[in-house]
Tab-separated table of C-alpha atoms in Angstrom:
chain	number	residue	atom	x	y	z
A	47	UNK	CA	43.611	18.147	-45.655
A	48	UNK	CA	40.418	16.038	-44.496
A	49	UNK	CA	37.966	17.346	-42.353
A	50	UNK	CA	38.663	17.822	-38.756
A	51	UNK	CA	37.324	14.440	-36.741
A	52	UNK	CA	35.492	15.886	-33.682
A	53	UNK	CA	36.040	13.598	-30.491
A	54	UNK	CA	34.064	13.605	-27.142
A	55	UNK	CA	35.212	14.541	-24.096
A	56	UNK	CA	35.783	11.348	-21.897
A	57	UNK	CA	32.775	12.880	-19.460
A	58	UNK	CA	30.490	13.090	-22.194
A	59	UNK	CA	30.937	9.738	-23.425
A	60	UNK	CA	30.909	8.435	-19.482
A	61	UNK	CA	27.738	10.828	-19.162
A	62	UNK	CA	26.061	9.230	-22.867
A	63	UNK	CA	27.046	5.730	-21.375
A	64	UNK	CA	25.123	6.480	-17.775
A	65	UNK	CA	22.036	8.352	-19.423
A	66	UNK	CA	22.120	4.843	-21.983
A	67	UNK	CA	21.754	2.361	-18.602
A	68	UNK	CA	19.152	4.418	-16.984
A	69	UNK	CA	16.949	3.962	-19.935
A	70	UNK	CA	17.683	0.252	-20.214
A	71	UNK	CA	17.136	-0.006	-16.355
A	72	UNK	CA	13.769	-0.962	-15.134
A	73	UNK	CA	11.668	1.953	-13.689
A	74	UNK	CA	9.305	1.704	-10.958
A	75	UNK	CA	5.900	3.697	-10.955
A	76	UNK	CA	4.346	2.432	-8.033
A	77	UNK	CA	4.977	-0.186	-5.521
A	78	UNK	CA	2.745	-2.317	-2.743
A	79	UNK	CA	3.582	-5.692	-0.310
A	80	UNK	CA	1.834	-7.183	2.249
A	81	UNK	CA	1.659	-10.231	3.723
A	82	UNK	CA	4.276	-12.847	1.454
A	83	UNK	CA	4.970	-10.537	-1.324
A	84	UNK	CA	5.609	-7.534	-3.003
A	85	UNK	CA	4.706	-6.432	-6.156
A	86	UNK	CA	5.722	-3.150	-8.687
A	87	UNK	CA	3.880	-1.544	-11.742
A	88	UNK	CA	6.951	-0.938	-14.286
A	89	UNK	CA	6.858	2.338	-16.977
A	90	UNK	CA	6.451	-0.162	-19.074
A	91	UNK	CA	3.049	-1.123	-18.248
A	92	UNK	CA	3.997	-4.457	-16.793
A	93	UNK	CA	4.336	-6.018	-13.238
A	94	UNK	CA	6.867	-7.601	-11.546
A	95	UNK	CA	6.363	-9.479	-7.972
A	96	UNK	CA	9.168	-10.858	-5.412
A	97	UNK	CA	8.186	-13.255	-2.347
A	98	UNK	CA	6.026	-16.003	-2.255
A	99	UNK	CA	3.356	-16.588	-4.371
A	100	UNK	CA	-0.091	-18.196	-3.914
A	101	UNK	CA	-1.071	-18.469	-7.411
A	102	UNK	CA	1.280	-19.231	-9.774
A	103	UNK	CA	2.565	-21.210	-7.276
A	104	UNK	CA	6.243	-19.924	-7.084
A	105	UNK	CA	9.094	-17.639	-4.892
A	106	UNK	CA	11.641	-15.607	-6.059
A	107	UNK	CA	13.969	-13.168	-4.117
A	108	UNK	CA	14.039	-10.923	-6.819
A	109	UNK	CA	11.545	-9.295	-8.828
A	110	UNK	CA	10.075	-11.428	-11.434
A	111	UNK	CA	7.450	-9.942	-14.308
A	112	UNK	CA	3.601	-11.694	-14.110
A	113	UNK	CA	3.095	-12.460	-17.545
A	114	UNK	CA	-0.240	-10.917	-18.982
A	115	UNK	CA	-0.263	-7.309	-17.692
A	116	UNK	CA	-0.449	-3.990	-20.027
A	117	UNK	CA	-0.994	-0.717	-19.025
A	118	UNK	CA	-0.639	-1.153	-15.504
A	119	UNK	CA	-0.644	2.720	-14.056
A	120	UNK	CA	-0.445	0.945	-10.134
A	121	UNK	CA	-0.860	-2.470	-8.539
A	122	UNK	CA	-1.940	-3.430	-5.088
A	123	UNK	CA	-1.456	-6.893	-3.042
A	124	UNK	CA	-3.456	-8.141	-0.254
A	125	UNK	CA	-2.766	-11.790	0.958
A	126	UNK	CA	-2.177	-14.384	-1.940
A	127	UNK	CA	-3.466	-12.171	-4.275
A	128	UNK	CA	-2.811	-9.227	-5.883
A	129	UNK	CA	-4.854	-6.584	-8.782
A	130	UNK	CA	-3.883	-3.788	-10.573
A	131	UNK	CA	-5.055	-0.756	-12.133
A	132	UNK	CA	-4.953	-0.370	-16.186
A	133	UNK	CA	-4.620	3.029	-18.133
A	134	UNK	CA	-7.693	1.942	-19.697
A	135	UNK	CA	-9.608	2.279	-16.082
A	136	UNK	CA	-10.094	-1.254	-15.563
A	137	UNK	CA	-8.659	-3.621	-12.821
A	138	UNK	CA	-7.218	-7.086	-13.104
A	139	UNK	CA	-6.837	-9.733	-10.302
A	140	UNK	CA	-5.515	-12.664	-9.902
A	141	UNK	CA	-4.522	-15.139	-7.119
A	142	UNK	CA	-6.970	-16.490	-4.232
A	143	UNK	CA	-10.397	-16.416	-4.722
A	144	UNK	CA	-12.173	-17.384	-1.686
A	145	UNK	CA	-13.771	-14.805	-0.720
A	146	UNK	CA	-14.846	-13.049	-4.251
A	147	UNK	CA	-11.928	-10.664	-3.720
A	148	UNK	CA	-10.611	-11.151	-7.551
A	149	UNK	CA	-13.912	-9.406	-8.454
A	150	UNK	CA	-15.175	-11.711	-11.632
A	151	UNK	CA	-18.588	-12.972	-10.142
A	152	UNK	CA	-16.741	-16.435	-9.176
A	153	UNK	CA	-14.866	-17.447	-6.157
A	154	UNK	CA	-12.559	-19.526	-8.190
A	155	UNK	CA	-8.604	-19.458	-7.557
A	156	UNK	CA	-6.875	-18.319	-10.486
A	157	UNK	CA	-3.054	-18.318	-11.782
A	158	UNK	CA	-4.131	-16.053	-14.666
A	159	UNK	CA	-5.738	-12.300	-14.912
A	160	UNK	CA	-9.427	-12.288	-14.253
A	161	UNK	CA	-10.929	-8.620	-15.607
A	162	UNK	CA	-12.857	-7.089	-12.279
A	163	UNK	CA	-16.748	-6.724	-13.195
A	164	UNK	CA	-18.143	-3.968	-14.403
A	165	UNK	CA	-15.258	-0.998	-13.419
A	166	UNK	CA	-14.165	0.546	-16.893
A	167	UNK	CA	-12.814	3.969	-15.514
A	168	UNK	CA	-10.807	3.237	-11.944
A	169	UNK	CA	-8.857	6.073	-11.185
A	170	UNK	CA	-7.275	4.607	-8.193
A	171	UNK	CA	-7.137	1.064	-6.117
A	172	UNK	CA	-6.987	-0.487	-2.765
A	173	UNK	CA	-6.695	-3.512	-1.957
A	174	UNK	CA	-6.930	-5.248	1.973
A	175	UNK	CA	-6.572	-8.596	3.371
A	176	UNK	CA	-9.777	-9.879	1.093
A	177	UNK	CA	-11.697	-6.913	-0.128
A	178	UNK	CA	-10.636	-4.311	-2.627
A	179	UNK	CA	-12.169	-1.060	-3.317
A	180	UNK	CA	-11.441	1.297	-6.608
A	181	UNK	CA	-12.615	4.938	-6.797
A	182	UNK	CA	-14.177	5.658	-10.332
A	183	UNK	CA	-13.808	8.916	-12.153
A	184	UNK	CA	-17.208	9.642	-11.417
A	185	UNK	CA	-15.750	10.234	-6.881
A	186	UNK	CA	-17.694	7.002	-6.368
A	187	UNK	CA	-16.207	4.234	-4.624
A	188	UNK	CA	-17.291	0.300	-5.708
A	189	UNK	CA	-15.578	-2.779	-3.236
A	190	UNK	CA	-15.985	-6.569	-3.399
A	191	UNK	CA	-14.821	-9.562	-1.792
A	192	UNK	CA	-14.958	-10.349	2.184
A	193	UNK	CA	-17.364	-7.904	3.478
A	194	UNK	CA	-16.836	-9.055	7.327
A	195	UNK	CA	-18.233	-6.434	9.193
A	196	UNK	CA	-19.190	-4.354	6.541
A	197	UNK	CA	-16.275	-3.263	4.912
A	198	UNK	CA	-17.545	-3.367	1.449
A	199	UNK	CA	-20.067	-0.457	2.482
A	200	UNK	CA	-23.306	-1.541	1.053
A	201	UNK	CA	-25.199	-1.320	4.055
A	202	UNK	CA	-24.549	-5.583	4.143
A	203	UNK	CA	-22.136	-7.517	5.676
A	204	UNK	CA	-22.390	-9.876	2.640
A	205	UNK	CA	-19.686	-11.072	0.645
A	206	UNK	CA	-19.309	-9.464	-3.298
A	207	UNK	CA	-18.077	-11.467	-5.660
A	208	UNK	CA	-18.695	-8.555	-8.302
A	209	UNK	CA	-18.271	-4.767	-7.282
A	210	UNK	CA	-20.992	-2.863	-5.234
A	211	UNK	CA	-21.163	0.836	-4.347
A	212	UNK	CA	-20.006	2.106	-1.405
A	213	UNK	CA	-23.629	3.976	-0.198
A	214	UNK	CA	-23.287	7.447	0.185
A	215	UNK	CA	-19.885	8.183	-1.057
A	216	UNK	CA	-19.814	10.450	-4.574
A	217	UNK	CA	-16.967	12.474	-4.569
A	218	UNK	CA	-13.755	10.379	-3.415
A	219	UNK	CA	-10.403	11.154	-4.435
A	220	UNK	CA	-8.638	8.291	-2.173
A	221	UNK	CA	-9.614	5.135	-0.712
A	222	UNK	CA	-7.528	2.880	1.619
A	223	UNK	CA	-8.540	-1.257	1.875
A	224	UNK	CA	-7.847	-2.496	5.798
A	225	UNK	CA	-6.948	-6.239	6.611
A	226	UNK	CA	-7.242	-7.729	10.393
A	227	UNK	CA	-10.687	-6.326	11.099
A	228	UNK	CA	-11.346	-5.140	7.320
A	229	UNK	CA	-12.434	-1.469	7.841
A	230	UNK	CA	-12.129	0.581	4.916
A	231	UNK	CA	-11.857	4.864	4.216
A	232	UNK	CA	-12.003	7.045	1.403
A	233	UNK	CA	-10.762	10.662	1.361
A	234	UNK	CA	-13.157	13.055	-0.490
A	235	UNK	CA	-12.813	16.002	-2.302
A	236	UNK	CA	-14.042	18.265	0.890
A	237	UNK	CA	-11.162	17.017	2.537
A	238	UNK	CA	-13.298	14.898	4.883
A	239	UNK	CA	-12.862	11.230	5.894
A	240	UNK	CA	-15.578	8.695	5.891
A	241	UNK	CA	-14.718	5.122	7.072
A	242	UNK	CA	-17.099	2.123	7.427
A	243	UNK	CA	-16.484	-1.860	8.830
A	244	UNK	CA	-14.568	-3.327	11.780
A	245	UNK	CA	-14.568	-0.866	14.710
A	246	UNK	CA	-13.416	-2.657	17.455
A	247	UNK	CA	-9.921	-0.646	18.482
A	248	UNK	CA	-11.964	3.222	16.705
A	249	UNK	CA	-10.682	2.601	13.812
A	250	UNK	CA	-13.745	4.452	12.477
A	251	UNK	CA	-12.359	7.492	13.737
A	252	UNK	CA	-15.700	8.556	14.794
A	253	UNK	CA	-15.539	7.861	19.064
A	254	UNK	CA	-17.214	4.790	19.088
A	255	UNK	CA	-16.546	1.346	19.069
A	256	UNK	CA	-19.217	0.307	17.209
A	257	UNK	CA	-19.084	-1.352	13.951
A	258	UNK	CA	-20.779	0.233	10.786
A	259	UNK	CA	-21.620	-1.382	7.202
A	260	UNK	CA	-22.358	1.895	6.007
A	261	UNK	CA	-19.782	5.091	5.881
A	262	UNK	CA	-19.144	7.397	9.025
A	263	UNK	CA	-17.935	10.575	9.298
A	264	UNK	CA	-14.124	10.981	11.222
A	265	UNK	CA	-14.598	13.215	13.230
A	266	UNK	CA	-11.928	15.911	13.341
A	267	UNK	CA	-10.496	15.503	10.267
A	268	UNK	CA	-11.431	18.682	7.236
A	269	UNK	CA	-8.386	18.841	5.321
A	270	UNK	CA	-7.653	15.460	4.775
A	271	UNK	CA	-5.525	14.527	1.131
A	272	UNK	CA	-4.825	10.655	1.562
A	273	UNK	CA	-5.668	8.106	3.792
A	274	UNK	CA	-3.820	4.615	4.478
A	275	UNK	CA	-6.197	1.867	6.565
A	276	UNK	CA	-4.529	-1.237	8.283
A	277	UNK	CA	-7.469	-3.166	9.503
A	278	UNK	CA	-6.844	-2.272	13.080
A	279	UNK	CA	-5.721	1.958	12.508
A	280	UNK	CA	-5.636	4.767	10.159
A	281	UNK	CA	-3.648	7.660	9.128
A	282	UNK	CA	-4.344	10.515	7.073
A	283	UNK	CA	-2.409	12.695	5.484
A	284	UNK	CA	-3.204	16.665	5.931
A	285	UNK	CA	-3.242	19.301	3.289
A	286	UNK	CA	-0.921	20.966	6.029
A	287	UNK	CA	1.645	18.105	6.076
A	288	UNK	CA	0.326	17.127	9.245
A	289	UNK	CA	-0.520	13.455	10.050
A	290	UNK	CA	-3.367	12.665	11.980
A	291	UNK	CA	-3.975	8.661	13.394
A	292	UNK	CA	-6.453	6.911	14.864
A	293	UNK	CA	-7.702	3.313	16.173
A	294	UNK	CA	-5.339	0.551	17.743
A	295	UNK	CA	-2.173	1.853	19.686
A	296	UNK	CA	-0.439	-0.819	21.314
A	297	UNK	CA	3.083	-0.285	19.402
A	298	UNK	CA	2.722	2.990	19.287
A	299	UNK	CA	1.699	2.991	15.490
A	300	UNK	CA	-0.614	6.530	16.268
A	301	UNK	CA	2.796	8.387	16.448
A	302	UNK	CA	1.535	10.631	18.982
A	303	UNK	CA	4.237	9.371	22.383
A	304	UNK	CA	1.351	6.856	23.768
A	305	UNK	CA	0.191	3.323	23.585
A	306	UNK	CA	-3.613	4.224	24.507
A	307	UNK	CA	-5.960	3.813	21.507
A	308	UNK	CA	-7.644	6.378	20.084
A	309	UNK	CA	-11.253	6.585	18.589
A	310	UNK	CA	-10.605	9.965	17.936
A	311	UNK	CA	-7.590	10.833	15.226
A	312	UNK	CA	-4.712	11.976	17.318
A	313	UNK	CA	-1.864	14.525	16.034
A	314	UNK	CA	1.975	12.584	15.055
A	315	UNK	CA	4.293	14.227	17.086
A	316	UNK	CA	7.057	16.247	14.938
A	317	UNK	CA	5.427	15.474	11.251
A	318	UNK	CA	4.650	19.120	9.471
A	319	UNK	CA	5.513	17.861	5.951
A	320	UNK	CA	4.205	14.594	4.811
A	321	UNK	CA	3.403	14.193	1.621
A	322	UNK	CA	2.105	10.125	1.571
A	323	UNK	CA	1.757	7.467	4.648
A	324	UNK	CA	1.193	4.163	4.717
A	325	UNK	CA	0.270	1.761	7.932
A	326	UNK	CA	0.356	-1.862	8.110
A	327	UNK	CA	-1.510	-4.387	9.947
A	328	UNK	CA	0.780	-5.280	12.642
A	329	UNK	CA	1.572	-1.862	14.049
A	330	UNK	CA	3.419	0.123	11.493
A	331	UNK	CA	3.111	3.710	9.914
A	332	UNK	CA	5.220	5.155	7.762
A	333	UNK	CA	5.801	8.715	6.172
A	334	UNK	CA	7.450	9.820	3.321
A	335	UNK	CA	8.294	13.620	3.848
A	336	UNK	CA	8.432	16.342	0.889
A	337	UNK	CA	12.314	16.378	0.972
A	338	UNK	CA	12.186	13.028	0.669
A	339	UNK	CA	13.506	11.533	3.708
A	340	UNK	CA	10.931	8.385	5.109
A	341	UNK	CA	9.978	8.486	8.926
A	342	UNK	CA	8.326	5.575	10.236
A	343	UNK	CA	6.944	4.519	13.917
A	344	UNK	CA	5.677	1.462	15.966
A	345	UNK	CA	6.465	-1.975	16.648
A	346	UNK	CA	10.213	-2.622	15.409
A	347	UNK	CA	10.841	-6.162	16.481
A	348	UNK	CA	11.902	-7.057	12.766
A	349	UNK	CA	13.816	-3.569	12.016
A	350	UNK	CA	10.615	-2.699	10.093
A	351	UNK	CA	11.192	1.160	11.679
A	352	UNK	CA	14.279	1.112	8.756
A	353	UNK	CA	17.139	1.618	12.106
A	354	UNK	CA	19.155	-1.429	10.884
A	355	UNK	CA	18.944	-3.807	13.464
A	356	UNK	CA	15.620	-4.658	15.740
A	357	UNK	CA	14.958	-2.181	18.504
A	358	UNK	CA	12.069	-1.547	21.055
A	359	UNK	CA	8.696	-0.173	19.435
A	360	UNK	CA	9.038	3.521	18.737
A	361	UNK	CA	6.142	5.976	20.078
A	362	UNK	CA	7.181	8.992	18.121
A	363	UNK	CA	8.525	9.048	14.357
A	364	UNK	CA	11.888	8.299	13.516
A	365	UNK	CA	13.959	8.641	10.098
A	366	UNK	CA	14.770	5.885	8.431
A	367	UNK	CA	18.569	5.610	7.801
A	368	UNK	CA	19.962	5.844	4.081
A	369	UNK	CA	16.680	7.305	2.575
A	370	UNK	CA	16.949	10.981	1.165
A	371	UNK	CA	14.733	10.649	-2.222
A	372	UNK	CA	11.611	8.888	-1.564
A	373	UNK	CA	8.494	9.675	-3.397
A	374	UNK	CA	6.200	6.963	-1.943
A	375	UNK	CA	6.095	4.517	0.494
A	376	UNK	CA	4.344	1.001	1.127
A	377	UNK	CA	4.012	-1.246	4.123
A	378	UNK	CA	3.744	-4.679	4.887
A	379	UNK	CA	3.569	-6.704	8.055
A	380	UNK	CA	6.894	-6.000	9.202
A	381	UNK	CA	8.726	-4.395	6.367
A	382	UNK	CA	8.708	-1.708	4.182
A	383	UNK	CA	9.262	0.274	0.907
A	384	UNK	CA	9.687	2.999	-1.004
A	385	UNK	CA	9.755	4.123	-4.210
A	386	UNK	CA	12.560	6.738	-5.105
A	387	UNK	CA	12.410	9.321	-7.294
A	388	UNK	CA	13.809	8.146	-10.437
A	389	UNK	CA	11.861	5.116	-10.474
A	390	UNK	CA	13.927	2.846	-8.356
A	391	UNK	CA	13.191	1.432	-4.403
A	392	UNK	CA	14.519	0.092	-1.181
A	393	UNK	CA	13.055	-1.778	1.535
A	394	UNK	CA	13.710	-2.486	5.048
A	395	UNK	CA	12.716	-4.872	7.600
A	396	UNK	CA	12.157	-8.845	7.623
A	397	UNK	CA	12.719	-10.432	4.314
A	398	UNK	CA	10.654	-13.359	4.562
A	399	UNK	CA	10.105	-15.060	1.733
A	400	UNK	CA	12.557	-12.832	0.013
A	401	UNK	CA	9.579	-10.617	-0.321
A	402	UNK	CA	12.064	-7.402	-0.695
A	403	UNK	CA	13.361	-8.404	-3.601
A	404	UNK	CA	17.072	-7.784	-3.521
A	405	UNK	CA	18.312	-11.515	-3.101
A	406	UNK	CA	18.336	-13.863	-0.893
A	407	UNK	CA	15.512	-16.432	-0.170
A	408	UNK	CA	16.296	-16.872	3.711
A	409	UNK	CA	14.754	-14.427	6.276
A	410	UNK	CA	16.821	-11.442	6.916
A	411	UNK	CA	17.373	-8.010	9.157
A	412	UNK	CA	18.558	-4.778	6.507
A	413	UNK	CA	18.680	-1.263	6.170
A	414	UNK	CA	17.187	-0.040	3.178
A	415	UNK	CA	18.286	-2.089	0.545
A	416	UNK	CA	17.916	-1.665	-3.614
A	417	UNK	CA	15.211	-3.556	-4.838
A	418	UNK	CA	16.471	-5.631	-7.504
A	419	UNK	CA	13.847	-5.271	-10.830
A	420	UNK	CA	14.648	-7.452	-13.504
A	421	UNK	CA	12.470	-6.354	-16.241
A	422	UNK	CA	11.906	-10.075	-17.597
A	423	UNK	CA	9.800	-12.553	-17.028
C-alpha cells in the first residue's frame, strides 16, 4: 500500500489562492492629487499617475506607471507636475518647469526625471502649486521654485530654481507646500508650528495679516505632529488627536461651526482622534481617524465631503460613507483619497479628468470608489 496522498481542505486552497492575488496585486504606499491628477508610490518602488497629464502629454482614467522611477518611498503632485521622494534621500521631478519648481537649476519643461539639486538625504516632501519643500535628516527644511510672497523662506521673495534653506528652521519633522497664495509650514520636533509666505486670509497662524518671507511662530499651537497647508488655510494635527485650523473660512474648511476666518488656529468641533489631515485649496479638510474611518468638512458642491451626491458646504466634520480602514488621506481641489490599510485606496468627489483612477474619462459624482492600480506601464 502507497503512501497516504494528503489533500487540502477546499478553504485552504481558497485561502492559498486569495493570499497568491494579494501579492500579485499592486500595493499602495502613499498617495497625493491635486489639481488634474493623481499620483501613487507602489511597494515596488515605482509610480503610477491617473488624470491628465502636462508632461508626457497624456490622460488615463486609470492608474498608469511613469516609466523611470526606483525607490520611490512617497510622491507628491502640485499642478502639471509632480516629484517624488527616493529611499536613497533624493527627489525627482518632472513636468512644468516655469517657475524652477522641478528643482535642477533650469526652468525647462521636462517629460523625463530631472534629479532635484543638491538634496541627497530627504526624509520627507511637499509639494504646492509651484514650490516644493523637503525636510533633510539633518530637521532642516530646503524649498525651490515660485517663491511669491516668500514661500520658499529665504528671507527673498525670489524664485529658486535649485533648493535654498528655509532660515531659521533646524529641527523639522513635517513640512506642508500651499498653492493659491503659496504659504508654506513645517512641524518641528518641539511640537511647534512655524509658517512663512502669503498671509492674506492668517494663514500664518500668527494674528496678522501680514505677509512674511521668513518663518513665524503659530501661535497657540505646542503639540503639533503634522501639518497640511492649502495656500489659503492650515490644519495641524495634535499629539492629542485634536485638530486645530486656521486662515480662510468661507466653506467652512476650519471645522470649527463658522465661516469667519481665523488668524488664530481654531479647535475642529468633535475630532479627539486624528491621526493625519489633509486640506485643499478650494475649501477642503479632511481627517483620517485612528479607527480608520475619514471625516472631512467644507465646501461640497462636487461631493468632495465623500456623502455621495453634492450637498451644501459642511461647517463641522462629517464621516465619509463606506470608509472604515484608512491609513492616510490626500486632497485635491474637489476630491479626495485615501490610502487603506493593506495598500489599496478610494476616492471621492469630481472625477475630472478621470483623475481618481477607477475608470471612466468623463466627469463624475461617487462615493468612495477603488482606485484601480495597474502595476504596468
Amino acid at each position: 500500500m502507497g503512501p497516504k496522498t494528503s489533500i487540502a481542505p477546499a478553504a485552504c486552497v481558497l485561502a492559498l489562492l486569495l493570499s497568491a492575488a494579494a501579492q500579485a496585486r499592486p500595493i499602495a504606499t502613499s498617495i497625493s492629487g491635486m489639481a488634474s491628477q493623481m499620483c501613487a508610490s507602489m511597494a515596488d518602488g515605482s509610480v503610477e499617475c491617473s488624470g491628465k497629464s502636462y508632461l508626457p502629454q497624456s490622460e488615463s482614467s486609470v492608474p498608469v506607471r511613469f516609466p523611470g522611477i526606483a525607490g520611490a518611498t512617497a510622491v507628491q503632485t502640485g499642478v502639471r507636475y509632480n516629484c517624488a521622494l527616493l529611499a536613497s534621500g533624493k527627489v525627482e521631478c518632472w513636468g512644468d518647469d516655469g517657475f524652477g519648481q522641478l528643482g535642477n537649476g533650469s526652468t525647462q519643461d521636462s517629460a523625463v526625471l530631472v534629479e532635484v539639486s543638491g538634496i541627497s538625504d530627504a526624509v520627507a516632501l511637499s509639494t504646492g502649486g509651484f514650490h516644493a519643500c523637503a525636510v533633510l535628516a539633518t530637521g532642516r527644511v530646503m524649498c525651490w521654485g515660485r517663491n511669491r510672497g516668500g514661500s520658499l523662506g529665504d528671507g527673498t521673495v525670489i524664485d529658486r530654481h535649485v533648493p535654498v534653506e528655509v532660515r531659521g528652521i533646524t529641527d523639522a519633522t513635517g513640512v506642508g507646500a500651499g498653492f493659491i497664495q503659496d504659504e508654506t509650514c513645517a512641524v518641528l520636533e518641539s511640537g511647534r508650528v512655524y509658517c512663512w509666505g502669503s498671509n492674506g486670509s492668517g494663514q500664518l497662524g500668527n494674528g496678522t495679516h501680514t505677509k512674511s518671507t521668513l518663518p513665524v511662530r503659530v501661535r497657540g499651537v505646542t503639540n503639533a505632529v503634522q501639518v497640511s497647508a492649502s495656500g489659503s488655510h492650515v490644519c495641524a494635527v495634535l499629539a492629542t488627536g485634536s485638530v486645530d485650523c486656521w486662515g480662510s473660512n468661507d466653506g467652512g474648511q476650519l471645522g470649527n461651526a463658522s465661516t469667519r476666518s481665523a488668524a488664530l488656529p481654531v479647535r475642529v468641533t468633535g475630532i479627539a482622534d486624528a491621526r493625519a489631515v489633509s486640506v485643499a485649496a478650494r475649501g477642503l479638510s479632511c481627517a483620517v481617524l485612528r479607527g480608520g474611518r475619514v471625516k472631512c468638512w467644507g465646501h461640497n458642491d462636487k461631493a468632495q465631503l465623500g456623502t455621495g451626491h453634492p450637498t451644501r458646504p459642511s461647517l463641522v466634520p462629517i464621516t465619509v460613507v463606506g470608509l472604515s480602514h484608512a491609513v492616510s488621506i490626500t486632497t485635491g481641489h474637489d476630491y479626495a483619497c485615501s490610502l487603506l490599510a493593506g495598500g489599496a485606496a478610494d476616492c471621492w468627489g469630481y472625477n475630472d479628468y478621470g483623475r481618481m483612477g477607477f475608470g471612466g474619462g468623463q466627469p463624475r459624482i461617487r462615493g468612495a470608489t477603488p482606485v484601480l492600480f495597474t502595476g504596468v506601464g
